[in-house]
Amino acid sequence: MTTAPITMVEGKAIALPGHDIDTDRIIPARFLKSISFAGLGNHVFADDRAAAGGDHPFDRPEHQGARILVVNRNFGCGSSREHAPRSLQRWGIAAVIGESFAEIFASNCLALGMPCLRGETGTVEDIQQLVQEQPGVHFCLTLEAPTLRGLDRHWPLTMENGPQTMLLNGCWDATGLLLSHDDRLRRTALQLPYLNDFALSN
Amino acid sequence: MSTGTLYDKVWELHRVAELPGGQTQLFIGLHLIHEVTSPQAFAMLDERGLGVRHPERTVATVDHIVPTTDQGRPLADPLAEAMFSALEKNCADHGLRLYGLDSGQQGIVHVIAPELGLSQPGMTVACGDSHTSTHGAFGAIAFGIGTTQVRDVLASQSLAMDKLKVRRVSIHGSLAPGVFAKDVALHVIRRLGVKSGVGYAYEFAGSCIAAMAMEERMTLCNMAIEAGARCGYVNPDQVCFDYLRNRPYAPTGASWQRAVTWWRSLASDGDAVYDDEVAMDAGEIVPTVTWGITPGQAMAVDEVVPTPDQLPPGERPLAQEAYRYMDLQPGQPIAGTPVDVCFIGSCTNGRLSDLRDAALVAKGRHVADGMKAFVVPGSQQVARAAEAEGLDVVFAQAGFEWRRPGCSMCLAMNPDRLEGRQISASSSNRNFKGRQGSSAGRTLLMSPAMVAAAAVSGVVTDVRTMLRTAKNTETEPVE
């Protein structure tokens, strides 16, 4: 299974300042009570938005249609729920820039073809300030030599090599690749003691 | 780069291939699934016409959405029933073992896999749940995954992964009475921070960990993810082997000895190289409580809520948010804070020893007026063992509700939840905003014994004072 290469994301940005924003806040657990991911986009940050009474960045008219989310440290910590990046994606987010990301959140984003790029604290805060002051700015985010450009300015970003290569080459949907190594999967299973000397009885 | 650690050895054994881009294809030895994060993965398999490659290596149970009172089918909540039914159908269609409500072995996935002997040293363990780190207590490399990765494991029994760095977290010395594994976990997270573990596996080592029973190690490894570490582990030793022996899926006969020999060889070498090392003194750990909205916002029960100037500048905005949300003032003592709901249970602290610790405090006392207090065993097996030694009666006499197994109020995907601005004393793992089911609900994380102490006194209480009293009443019964 091949997927489309992702080389750039263009559009407006939306800033969501704050450290340690967890996946329970991105999508509260009650919206996980479903056997599909349908409808999640309506509920992204549901409780934070309700508490903000319409003044949450995700509700402000100037940010509607934004594609690049700009966050701070340890974004997406907590629960492994893939519903979190799915709800962001269904709202319209196609890439996330942050100071750092929680491990499972970042790997879930990769599985959805949603790049997570890192920036230095000053860089991220600078972008956030610009987005808040001029929400209409059109940005261009490139993955090769990761950079955000907008308003004749540019901000250097970084990405892990693995995700970067997988996104650029369109092989971020791993299933096909993993299944193509049938022989090697067999060999690995044969050398694992717990699958042979004392395998689980079925 | 680390060498010679258990993490390195297990990684190497399970390495299938290097992938373009530098990731590694890693074989998954044990795959655990539940009703919340698996249905979409099965749907994705069906869309592509794929089957389950190793059905014998995936084990299912139902935990997040089951009510802890009436578990009759169909479940009262149609959404919950639909998720449960989907799990049953998916398991039947693909020939997977499901420990359902009538199995006698159902429970929280991270409680039942260890007690069945499924979680073993040297395995890679994956589950669509971040608290999969729990199984690291057995010297396994265990980590949470998302739903698309659940699909990948079902289809290929493997995952595309980046290798983590390894940090050894050594804790030396012994714990004082009234100080539990939960306090160690909260102390470690407080000291190192909630983002410290990003990019790392945490190896828990030192004399304090060596002296811990398996259930204590599970509590500690369970919370590794709250420090940001996707997996945490303890090297396998005799304590681990003794726990596993005679469990239903543990090796038997001649293979038992072969297994033990192999398991011993996996422990980190004496000259292993770590990417980072930190050490702590167990003697400085006291009963610990969270005051904020991340597990790292924790404090000793006898301290005051930290003031902004006591915190690094980078942590002050989150602290301000926490003061507002929790309605706690900087500089105020946490002890004496009134509590509305007390919850004992979860994959962190829902095992038999946790219930014993709490029962010791509850025995001969009664929950405070107006307090809602309930105990949720982590599994049907834990419930039976607790009932066999009369813990259910101790709790009931003390005014606690004795419930049926499930995830309960840890995350409120079932009827157990906070209402409005209620504040809970909870033996679970997350105090995030809204985590326990009310968007304004507040959570104070602590050990099960501390929850019991809060339940009987109505306010956050240093359990050490009550354990001293409990000992006195044991020699001279009040009743």
XYZ file of C-alpha atoms in Angstrom, chain B residues 126-342:
217
model
C 1.982 -3.687 22.607
C -1.556 -2.534 23.330
C -3.682 0.379 22.211
C -3.418 1.922 25.638
C -0.688 4.145 27.030
C -0.481 2.263 30.329
C 0.924 -0.787 28.558
C 4.188 0.278 30.178
C 2.853 -1.703 33.181
C 4.104 -4.986 31.700
C 7.667 -3.671 31.824
C 7.594 -4.810 35.459
C 8.362 -8.282 34.078
C 11.406 -7.184 32.105
C 9.360 -6.854 28.930
C 9.571 -3.960 26.503
C 5.961 -2.837 26.668
C 4.455 0.284 25.169
C 1.199 1.887 24.128
C 0.229 2.334 20.490
C -2.500 4.036 18.475
C -5.262 2.375 16.507
C -3.463 2.419 13.146
C -0.592 0.630 14.854
C -3.062 -1.881 16.321
C -3.993 -2.579 12.693
C -0.310 -3.053 11.840
C 0.230 -5.515 14.683
C -2.888 -7.485 13.782
C -1.822 -7.648 10.133
C 1.911 -8.226 10.525
C 2.671 -8.907 14.221
C 5.177 -6.072 13.926
C 5.524 -2.300 14.095
C 7.687 0.406 12.558
C 9.507 1.914 15.532
C 12.348 4.254 16.431
C 14.720 2.887 19.061
C 14.556 4.748 22.352
C 17.404 5.898 24.528
C 17.675 4.275 27.961
C 17.776 6.149 31.262
C 18.477 4.191 34.427
C 16.451 5.545 37.330
C 18.012 4.076 40.462
C 16.218 4.280 43.770
C 18.274 3.199 46.732
C 17.228 2.374 50.250
C 13.934 1.335 51.747
C 10.527 2.951 51.942
C 9.177 4.129 55.272
C 5.867 2.703 56.553
C 2.923 4.406 54.849
C 4.962 5.069 51.711
C 3.978 2.970 48.695
C 5.000 2.299 45.089
C 2.512 4.970 44.019
C 4.396 7.505 46.087
C 7.624 6.413 44.408
C 6.021 6.907 40.990
C 4.654 10.361 41.850
C 7.969 11.325 43.432
C 9.931 10.268 40.336
C 7.580 12.192 38.034
C 7.710 15.237 40.276
C 11.506 15.154 40.380
C 12.124 14.405 36.691
C 9.060 16.075 35.171
C 6.279 14.905 32.874
C 8.334 15.406 29.707
C 11.610 13.956 30.971
C 10.963 10.538 29.502
C 10.145 11.598 25.937
C 12.503 9.608 23.729
C 13.546 7.307 26.594
C 12.828 3.919 28.072
C 13.145 4.057 31.868
C 14.966 1.216 33.592
C 13.998 1.225 37.268
C 16.826 -0.159 39.374
C 18.370 -0.019 42.841
C 17.756 -1.720 46.161
C 14.334 -0.126 46.633
C 13.084 -1.635 43.361
C 14.744 -4.993 44.052
C 12.812 -5.181 47.322
C 9.491 -4.422 45.630
C 6.889 -7.130 44.991
C 5.668 -7.543 41.401
C 2.472 -5.610 42.026
C 4.496 -2.651 43.306
C 6.743 -2.797 40.249
C 3.650 -2.823 38.044
C 2.398 0.362 39.731
C 5.733 2.054 39.118
C 6.124 0.941 35.486
C 2.475 1.831 34.840
C 3.245 5.475 35.643
C 6.400 5.633 33.475
C 4.241 7.062 30.706
C 3.219 9.911 33.028
C 6.898 10.880 33.074
C 6.755 10.832 29.266
C 8.563 7.482 28.969
C 6.682 5.243 26.560
C 8.064 2.215 28.358
C 9.503 1.562 31.782
C 10.937 -1.734 32.981
C 12.549 -3.640 35.807
C 15.153 -6.345 35.184
C 13.734 -9.847 35.728
C 14.796 -11.531 38.969
C 13.654 -14.243 41.370
C 10.728 -12.084 42.569
C 9.480 -11.991 38.989
C 9.999 -15.740 38.406
C 8.229 -16.623 41.657
C 5.266 -14.513 40.596
C 5.064 -16.181 37.178
C 5.435 -19.781 38.310
C 2.222 -21.795 37.904
C 0.324 -18.961 36.220
C -1.926 -20.310 33.435
C 0.312 -19.195 30.533
C 3.655 -19.582 32.278
C 5.951 -22.287 30.917
C 5.859 -25.608 32.747
C 8.075 -28.639 33.315
C 11.394 -28.663 31.510
C 10.586 -25.521 29.602
C 10.198 -23.610 32.887
C 13.897 -24.082 33.673
C 14.868 -23.163 30.121
C 12.712 -20.081 30.403
C 14.258 -18.964 33.697
C 17.760 -19.405 32.286
C 16.868 -17.342 29.267
C 15.046 -14.685 31.313
C 18.069 -14.247 33.612
C 20.326 -13.690 30.612
C 18.202 -10.741 29.501
C 18.814 -8.558 32.554
C 21.001 -5.550 31.893
C 24.702 -6.426 32.092
C 26.789 -5.152 34.987
C 28.789 -3.068 32.509
C 25.798 -1.936 30.461
C 26.027 1.589 29.097
C 23.093 3.951 29.606
C 22.279 7.150 27.758
C 21.557 8.768 31.096
C 21.433 7.850 34.767
C 19.723 9.418 37.748
C 19.602 8.246 41.364
C 17.239 8.947 44.207
C 17.064 8.064 47.869
C 13.975 6.072 48.881
C 14.292 7.513 52.393
C 13.324 10.963 51.166
C 10.024 9.744 49.672
C 6.907 10.489 51.718
C 3.188 10.082 50.962
C 2.697 12.164 47.839
C -0.380 13.893 46.421
C -0.949 15.834 43.226
C -2.229 19.380 43.578
C -2.495 20.345 39.901
C -3.544 19.174 36.472
C -0.549 17.015 35.504
C 0.904 14.093 37.477
C 4.120 16.101 37.809
C 2.335 18.758 39.851
C 2.786 16.680 42.982
C 3.804 17.446 46.547
C 4.460 15.728 49.839
C 1.261 15.479 51.862
C 2.841 17.573 54.620
C 3.977 20.386 52.312
C 2.133 23.478 51.108
C 1.015 24.015 47.496
C 4.092 25.492 45.797
C 4.118 29.223 45.142
C 5.065 30.464 41.656
C 8.463 31.695 42.840
C 9.309 28.162 44.026
C 8.810 26.869 40.487
C 11.028 27.249 37.416
C 9.765 30.139 35.226
C 8.745 27.720 32.460
C 6.342 25.904 34.789
C 4.591 28.992 36.171
C 1.905 29.457 33.483
C 0.750 25.847 33.957
C 0.822 26.344 37.739
C -1.394 29.433 37.405
C -3.801 27.410 35.283
C -3.743 24.660 37.914
C -4.416 27.016 40.863
C -7.463 28.350 39.022
C -8.778 24.981 37.879
C -8.195 23.195 41.183
C -9.251 26.221 43.264
C -6.176 25.788 45.449
C -4.092 28.707 46.678
C -0.316 28.743 46.472
C 1.078 28.335 49.978
C -1.930 26.467 51.370
C -1.454 23.023 52.916
C -2.876 20.142 50.855
C -3.678 18.149 54.003
C -7.143 19.125 55.164
C -8.471 19.739 51.643
C -12.083 18.481 51.592
C -12.796 15.635 49.174
C -16.172 14.637 47.640
C -15.434 11.265 46.015
C -12.906 8.533 46.804
